[in-house]
Every structure is written in structure tokens, then in C-alpha cells.
Amino acid sequence: MSDTLAIARQETWAAAHSQYAAQPTPDRPDGAIVATTAPKRWHGEPVRGLDLNA
């Protein structure tokens, strides 16, 4: 399983799934938004984030 996470370049299944689910699709060309209480965790990643702390 750790090999799969290494390929996904994430440390947890939650992060790998969130990044995959947020990728652009034909019906969502800008991708989905990841709602998070840890926005710095997504800095530099190809996802849009919504900071739930504000």
C-alpha cells in the first residue's frame, strides 16, 4: 500500500483521495474545491482550497 501512496505522492489515503477527487473533469473544468482546516497542507498542490478556519 505504501507504494500506491508513493505514486500518488501523498502521505495519507485521505490526501491522495482529496487530490484525485479535486482534479478537473469535463463537467468540472476548474476542478473541485478542497474544504480544509489545514490550508497550508495544500500549498503548492494542484488543488483549489477553501479555508474553513475563517
CSV table of N, CA and C in Angstrom, one decimal:
chain,number,residue,atom,x,y,z
A,1,MET,N,0.8,-1.2,0.0
A,1,MET,CA,0.0,0.0,0.0
A,1,MET,C,0.9,1.3,0.0
A,2,SER,N,2.0,1.2,0.7
A,2,SER,CA,2.8,2.4,0.7
A,2,SER,C,3.3,2.8,-0.7
A,3,ASP,N,3.4,1.8,-1.5
A,3,ASP,CA,3.9,2.0,-2.9
A,3,ASP,C,2.8,2.9,-3.6
A,4,THR,N,1.6,2.6,-3.4
A,4,THR,CA,0.5,3.4,-4.0
A,4,THR,C,0.5,4.8,-3.6
A,5,LEU,N,0.7,5.0,-2.3
A,5,LEU,CA,0.8,6.4,-1.8
A,5,LEU,C,2.0,7.1,-2.3
A,6,ALA,N,3.1,6.4,-2.5
A,6,ALA,CA,4.3,7.0,-3.1
A,6,ALA,C,4.1,7.4,-4.5
A,7,ILE,N,3.3,6.6,-5.3
A,7,ILE,CA,3.0,7.0,-6.6
A,7,ILE,C,2.1,8.2,-6.6
A,8,ALA,N,1.2,8.3,-5.7
A,8,ALA,CA,0.2,9.4,-5.6
A,8,ALA,C,1.0,10.6,-5.0
A,9,ARG,N,2.2,10.4,-4.5
A,9,ARG,CA,3.0,11.5,-3.8
A,9,ARG,C,2.3,12.2,-2.7
A,10,GLN,N,1.6,11.3,-1.9
A,10,GLN,CA,0.9,11.8,-0.7
A,10,GLN,C,1.2,10.9,0.5
A,11,GLU,N,1.0,11.4,1.7
A,11,GLU,CA,1.3,10.7,2.9
A,11,GLU,C,0.2,9.8,3.4
A,12,THR,N,-1.0,10.2,3.1
A,12,THR,CA,-2.2,9.5,3.6
A,12,THR,C,-3.2,9.2,2.4
A,13,TRP,N,-4.1,8.2,2.7
A,13,TRP,CA,-5.1,7.9,1.7
A,13,TRP,C,-6.1,9.1,1.6
A,14,ALA,N,-6.3,9.8,2.7
A,14,ALA,CA,-7.2,11.0,2.6
A,14,ALA,C,-6.7,12.1,1.7
A,15,ALA,N,-5.4,12.4,1.8
A,15,ALA,CA,-4.8,13.4,1.0
A,15,ALA,C,-4.8,12.9,-0.5
A,16,ALA,N,-4.5,11.7,-0.7
A,16,ALA,CA,-4.4,11.2,-2.1
A,16,ALA,C,-5.8,11.2,-2.7
A,17,HIS,N,-6.8,10.8,-2.0
A,17,HIS,CA,-8.2,10.8,-2.5
A,17,HIS,C,-8.7,12.2,-2.7
A,18,SER,N,-8.4,13.1,-1.8
A,18,SER,CA,-8.8,14.5,-2.0
A,18,SER,C,-8.2,15.2,-3.2
A,19,GLN,N,-6.9,14.9,-3.4
A,19,GLN,CA,-6.3,15.5,-4.6
A,19,GLN,C,-6.9,14.9,-5.9
A,20,TYR,N,-7.1,13.6,-5.9
A,20,TYR,CA,-7.7,12.9,-7.0
A,20,TYR,C,-9.1,13.5,-7.3
A,21,ALA,N,-9.9,13.6,-6.3
A,21,ALA,CA,-11.3,14.0,-6.5
A,21,ALA,C,-11.4,15.5,-6.9
A,22,ALA,N,-10.3,16.3,-6.6
A,22,ALA,CA,-10.4,17.7,-6.9
A,22,ALA,C,-9.8,18.0,-8.3
A,23,GLN,N,-9.4,17.0,-9.0
A,23,GLN,CA,-8.8,17.2,-10.4
A,23,GLN,C,-9.9,17.6,-11.3
A,24,PRO,N,-9.6,18.4,-12.3
A,24,PRO,CA,-10.5,18.9,-13.3
A,24,PRO,C,-11.1,17.7,-14.1
A,25,THR,N,-12.4,17.8,-14.4
A,25,THR,CA,-13.1,16.8,-15.2
A,25,THR,C,-13.9,17.6,-16.3
A,26,PRO,N,-14.4,16.9,-17.3
A,26,PRO,CA,-15.2,17.6,-18.3
A,26,PRO,C,-16.4,18.4,-17.8
A,27,ASP,N,-17.0,17.9,-16.8
A,27,ASP,CA,-18.2,18.6,-16.2
A,27,ASP,C,-17.7,19.6,-15.1
A,28,ARG,N,-16.5,19.5,-14.7
A,28,ARG,CA,-15.9,20.5,-13.6
A,28,ARG,C,-14.6,20.9,-14.1
A,29,PRO,N,-14.5,21.7,-15.2
A,29,PRO,CA,-13.2,22.0,-15.8
A,29,PRO,C,-12.2,22.7,-14.9
A,30,ASP,N,-12.7,23.4,-13.8
A,30,ASP,CA,-11.8,24.1,-12.9
A,30,ASP,C,-11.4,23.2,-11.7
A,31,GLY,N,-12.0,22.0,-11.7
A,31,GLY,CA,-11.7,21.1,-10.6
A,31,GLY,C,-12.6,21.4,-9.4
A,32,ALA,N,-12.6,20.5,-8.4
A,32,ALA,CA,-13.4,20.7,-7.2
A,32,ALA,C,-12.6,21.5,-6.2
A,33,ILE,N,-13.2,22.0,-5.1
A,33,ILE,CA,-12.5,22.7,-4.1
A,33,ILE,C,-12.4,21.8,-2.9
A,34,VAL,N,-11.2,21.8,-2.3
A,34,VAL,CA,-10.9,21.0,-1.1
A,34,VAL,C,-11.2,21.9,0.1
A,35,ALA,N,-12.2,21.6,0.9
A,35,ALA,CA,-12.5,22.3,2.1
A,35,ALA,C,-11.7,21.8,3.2
A,36,THR,N,-10.9,22.6,3.9
A,36,THR,CA,-9.9,22.2,4.9
A,36,THR,C,-9.7,23.1,6.0
A,37,THR,N,-9.3,22.6,7.2
A,37,THR,CA,-8.9,23.4,8.3
A,37,THR,C,-7.4,23.5,8.4
A,38,ALA,N,-6.7,22.9,7.4
A,38,ALA,CA,-5.3,23.0,7.3
A,38,ALA,C,-4.9,23.4,5.9
A,39,PRO,N,-5.1,24.7,5.5
A,39,PRO,CA,-4.9,25.1,4.1
A,39,PRO,C,-3.4,25.1,3.7
A,40,LYS,N,-2.5,25.3,4.7
A,40,LYS,CA,-1.1,25.2,4.4
A,40,LYS,C,-0.7,23.9,3.8
A,41,ARG,N,-1.4,22.8,4.2
A,41,ARG,CA,-1.1,21.5,3.8
A,41,ARG,C,-1.2,21.3,2.3
A,42,TRP,N,-2.1,22.2,1.7
A,42,TRP,CA,-2.3,22.1,0.2
A,42,TRP,C,-1.5,23.1,-0.6
A,43,HIS,N,-0.7,23.9,0.1
A,43,HIS,CA,0.1,24.9,-0.6
A,43,HIS,C,1.0,24.2,-1.6
A,44,GLY,N,1.0,24.7,-2.8
A,44,GLY,CA,1.9,24.1,-3.8
A,44,GLY,C,1.3,22.9,-4.5
A,45,GLU,N,0.1,22.4,-4.1
A,45,GLU,CA,-0.6,21.3,-4.7
A,45,GLU,C,-1.5,21.8,-5.8
A,46,PRO,N,-1.8,21.0,-6.8
A,46,PRO,CA,-2.7,21.5,-7.9
A,46,PRO,C,-4.2,21.4,-7.5
A,47,VAL,N,-4.6,21.9,-6.4
A,47,VAL,CA,-6.0,21.9,-6.0
A,47,VAL,C,-6.4,23.3,-5.5
A,48,ARG,N,-7.6,23.6,-5.6
A,48,ARG,CA,-8.1,24.8,-5.0
A,48,ARG,C,-8.6,24.5,-3.6
A,49,GLY,N,-8.3,25.4,-2.7
A,49,GLY,CA,-8.7,25.2,-1.3
A,49,GLY,C,-9.7,26.2,-0.7
A,50,LEU,N,-10.5,25.8,0.2
A,50,LEU,CA,-11.4,26.6,1.0
A,50,LEU,C,-11.0,26.5,2.4
A,51,ASP,N,-10.5,27.6,3.0
A,51,ASP,CA,-10.1,27.6,4.4
A,51,ASP,C,-11.3,27.7,5.3
A,52,LEU,N,-11.5,26.6,6.1
A,52,LEU,CA,-12.7,26.6,7.0
A,52,LEU,C,-12.4,27.3,8.3
A,53,ASN,N,-11.2,27.8,8.5
A,53,ASN,CA,-10.9,28.5,9.8
A,53,ASN,C,-11.4,29.9,9.8
A,54,ALA,N,-11.7,30.4,8.7
A,54,ALA,CA,-12.1,31.9,8.6
A,54,ALA,C,-13.5,32.1,9.0
